[in-house]
Amino acid sequence: MPKRGTDCLTILPTYRCTAACSNCCFGSHPWVEGRIPQSEILRYIREAAQFQTLSLVVFSGGECFLLEEDLIEAVALATRLGLATRCVTNGFWATSERTAMRKLEPLLDAGLSEINFSTGDNHSEYVSLDNILYGSYAAKKLGIGIAVMIELTDTRKVTRETLLQHPLHQRFFGTNRELNEFIVESPWIAMDEAATNVEYDPAHYLNKNNVHTKSGCSSILSTIVATPQRELFSCCGITSQQIPEVKLGSLDQHSILDMYEDASNDFIKMWLAVDGPEKIVAWASQFDSSIEWENRFAHQCETCQFMFHDAKVKKVVREYYKDVIHDVLLKYSMLRPSAPS
Ligand code: SF4
Ligand code: SF4
């Protein structure tokens, strides 16, 4: 049993989705083939449950509701193993109050703890905001936890206020902005380098004036992710598929526990957890002032992708990481203490 373990297993059962949002981090759309076989999904849950630290199983995608009965079975297994569960969805199935209740009731019976709805300008081209509100209302009535993630860009039309002022919000939640505390606006990033439609308020861009406000990555080594290709990743970052260093290996060839044990000794992953990519990149720029990092990135995972890909940053990290190793290891041991033997 590893001394340190992960807190969360995220399963991406398929990249197939009912939507085809531009800049989807997985390039999902309705014609994507393939999914993780159900027997493997259940095996991953059983295997990850051996970590004493594991508390949550997340089902995302693509669109996890396309699994239908299999999703209910997987949620029920995680619940029997004492784990909380979360489904991340675009809400395509919540076409009315009654339909949303019918979809969520069996998941509630299986033990579903929380549902996250994704929406925003791109999502709402495929799934109406009505669905997000029907789904949120049904979840609230059933006592399932709710979160609503909204794409954040400079030029967007769909905002927190759009949802709060929506007639269905007024009808279901009244005028007291009840959904407000469950809404998170998160930068929507350009996955396609040619994309020009993703711009942010200048205040969101990383630079030397705000880098001190950035935190360590809360996902690396605390969330492991199983992909439809049956590969395991060491974080749930939206750019993780473009970062070979966070891929741990094939779930067909290695056990989750072994892959995690190997990854948990990787210094750069510990450093990411302690300081985050923003501070690492800023630190590297002190050694090489030609590193171009300021006012380019709004999302932590964008900065991380740059950190792993930029030759100048990589060179500085290779040459000077020993300057910070003791400090980072000490902070990491406090951040993620070992389980008692
Ligand atoms: S709903 Fe989510 S998974 Fe589906 S295409 Fe849009 S961003 Fe991708
Ligand atoms: S910052 Fe890096 S390590 Fe953390 S979640 Fe994003 S891609 Fe993964």
PDB file of N, CA and C and ligand atoms in Angstrom, residues 15-21 23-29 61-63 89-90 118 123 126 188, ligand 1:
ATOM      1  N   TYR A  15     -15.217   9.799 -24.814  1.00  0.00           N
ATOM      2  CA  TYR A  15     -15.118  11.193 -25.281  1.00  0.00           C
ATOM      3  C   TYR A  15     -16.315  11.551 -26.148  1.00  0.00           C
ATOM      4  N   ARG A  16     -17.215  10.606 -26.340  1.00  0.00           N
ATOM      5  CA  ARG A  16     -18.423  10.914 -27.093  1.00  0.00           C
ATOM      6  C   ARG A  16     -19.269  11.913 -26.312  1.00  0.00           C
ATOM      7  N   CYS A  17     -19.885  12.847 -27.012  1.00  0.00           N
ATOM      8  CA  CYS A  17     -20.716  13.845 -26.336  1.00  0.00           C
ATOM      9  C   CYS A  17     -21.873  14.204 -27.252  1.00  0.00           C
ATOM     10  N   THR A  18     -22.974  14.644 -26.663  1.00  0.00           N
ATOM     11  CA  THR A  18     -24.100  15.096 -27.472  1.00  0.00           C
ATOM     12  C   THR A  18     -23.817  16.471 -28.077  1.00  0.00           C
ATOM     13  N   ALA A  19     -22.852  17.188 -27.500  1.00  0.00           N
ATOM     14  CA  ALA A  19     -22.468  18.511 -28.005  1.00  0.00           C
ATOM     15  C   ALA A  19     -21.151  18.402 -28.774  1.00  0.00           C
ATOM     16  N   ALA A  20     -20.772  19.496 -29.400  1.00  0.00           N
ATOM     17  CA  ALA A  20     -19.492  19.539 -30.126  1.00  0.00           C
ATOM     18  C   ALA A  20     -18.910  20.944 -29.957  1.00  0.00           C
ATOM     19  N   CYS A  21     -18.719  21.338 -28.698  1.00  0.00           N
ATOM     20  CA  CYS A  21     -18.263  22.703 -28.397  1.00  0.00           C
ATOM     21  C   CYS A  21     -16.916  22.976 -29.053  1.00  0.00           C
ATOM     22  N   ASN A  23     -13.308  24.249 -29.094  1.00  0.00           N
ATOM     23  CA  ASN A  23     -12.319  24.298 -28.018  1.00  0.00           C
ATOM     24  C   ASN A  23     -12.610  23.331 -26.865  1.00  0.00           C
ATOM     25  N   CYS A  24     -13.453  22.311 -27.089  1.00  0.00           N
ATOM     26  CA  CYS A  24     -13.599  21.258 -26.077  1.00  0.00           C
ATOM     27  C   CYS A  24     -12.218  20.652 -25.833  1.00  0.00           C
ATOM     28  N   CYS A  25     -11.834  20.483 -24.563  1.00  0.00           N
ATOM     29  CA  CYS A  25     -10.465  20.031 -24.278  1.00  0.00           C
ATOM     30  C   CYS A  25     -10.221  18.600 -24.762  1.00  0.00           C
ATOM     31  N   PHE A  26     -11.282  17.833 -25.010  1.00  0.00           N
ATOM     32  CA  PHE A  26     -11.082  16.466 -25.498  1.00  0.00           C
ATOM     33  C   PHE A  26     -11.532  16.304 -26.943  1.00  0.00           C
ATOM     34  N   GLY A  27     -11.879  17.392 -27.607  1.00  0.00           N
ATOM     35  CA  GLY A  27     -12.350  17.283 -28.986  1.00  0.00           C
ATOM     36  C   GLY A  27     -13.604  16.420 -29.086  1.00  0.00           C
ATOM     37  N   SER A  28     -14.435  16.453 -28.050  1.00  0.00           N
ATOM     38  CA  SER A  28     -15.628  15.590 -28.026  1.00  0.00           C
ATOM     39  C   SER A  28     -16.686  16.047 -29.022  1.00  0.00           C
ATOM     40  N   HIS A  29     -17.450  15.082 -29.530  1.00  0.00           N
ATOM     41  CA  HIS A  29     -18.595  15.356 -30.389  1.00  0.00           C
ATOM     42  C   HIS A  29     -19.425  14.068 -30.509  1.00  0.00           C
ATOM     43  N   GLY A  61     -16.403  13.259 -18.924  1.00  0.00           N
ATOM     44  CA  GLY A  61     -16.333  12.790 -20.306  1.00  0.00           C
ATOM     45  C   GLY A  61     -15.644  13.807 -21.178  1.00  0.00           C
ATOM     46  N   GLY A  62     -16.138  13.901 -22.435  1.00  0.00           N
ATOM     47  CA  GLY A  62     -17.380  13.445 -23.049  1.00  0.00           C
ATOM     48  C   GLY A  62     -18.602  13.638 -22.145  1.00  0.00           C
ATOM     49  N   GLU A  63     -19.581  12.858 -22.404  1.00  0.00           N
ATOM     50  CA  GLU A  63     -20.840  13.003 -21.681  1.00  0.00           C
ATOM     51  C   GLU A  63     -21.135  11.680 -20.971  1.00  0.00           C
ATOM     52  N   THR A  89     -21.776  16.893 -16.364  1.00  0.00           N
ATOM     53  CA  THR A  89     -22.643  16.708 -17.537  1.00  0.00           C
ATOM     54  C   THR A  89     -22.978  18.044 -18.181  1.00  0.00           C
ATOM     55  N   ASN A  90     -23.353  17.983 -19.462  1.00  0.00           N
ATOM     56  CA  ASN A  90     -23.842  19.213 -20.107  1.00  0.00           C
ATOM     57  C   ASN A  90     -25.361  19.375 -19.918  1.00  0.00           C
ATOM     58  N   SER A 118     -22.141  21.824 -16.894  1.00  0.00           N
ATOM     59  CA  SER A 118     -21.247  22.725 -17.635  1.00  0.00           C
ATOM     60  C   SER A 118     -22.074  23.512 -18.641  1.00  0.00           C
ATOM     61  N   HIS A 123     -21.290  25.830 -24.945  1.00  0.00           N
ATOM     62  CA  HIS A 123     -22.222  24.761 -24.553  1.00  0.00           C
ATOM     63  C   HIS A 123     -23.656  25.073 -24.982  1.00  0.00           C
ATOM     64  N   TYR A 126     -25.552  24.022 -28.067  1.00  0.00           N
ATOM     65  CA  TYR A 126     -26.025  22.632 -28.196  1.00  0.00           C
ATOM     66  C   TYR A 126     -27.047  22.261 -27.128  1.00  0.00           C
ATOM     67  N   TRP A 188     -12.202  29.661 -20.166  1.00  0.00           N
ATOM     68  CA  TRP A 188     -12.393  28.714 -21.274  1.00  0.00           C
ATOM     69  C   TRP A 188     -11.194  28.906 -22.183  1.00  0.00           C
TER      70      TRP A 188
HETATM   71  S1  SF4 B   1     -20.281  19.501 -23.459  1.00  0.00           S
HETATM   72 FE1  SF4 B   1     -18.241  19.327 -22.536  1.00  0.00          FE
HETATM   73  S2  SF4 B   1     -17.444  17.351 -23.304  1.00  0.00           S
HETATM   74 FE2  SF4 B   1     -19.179  17.909 -24.602  1.00  0.00          FE
HETATM   75  S3  SF4 B   1     -18.285  18.944 -26.362  1.00  0.00           S
HETATM   76 FE3  SF4 B   1     -18.866  20.528 -24.844  1.00  0.00          FE
HETATM   77  S4  SF4 B   1     -17.003  20.875 -23.606  1.00  0.00           S
HETATM   78 FE4  SF4 B   1     -16.737  18.920 -24.718  1.00  0.00          FE
END
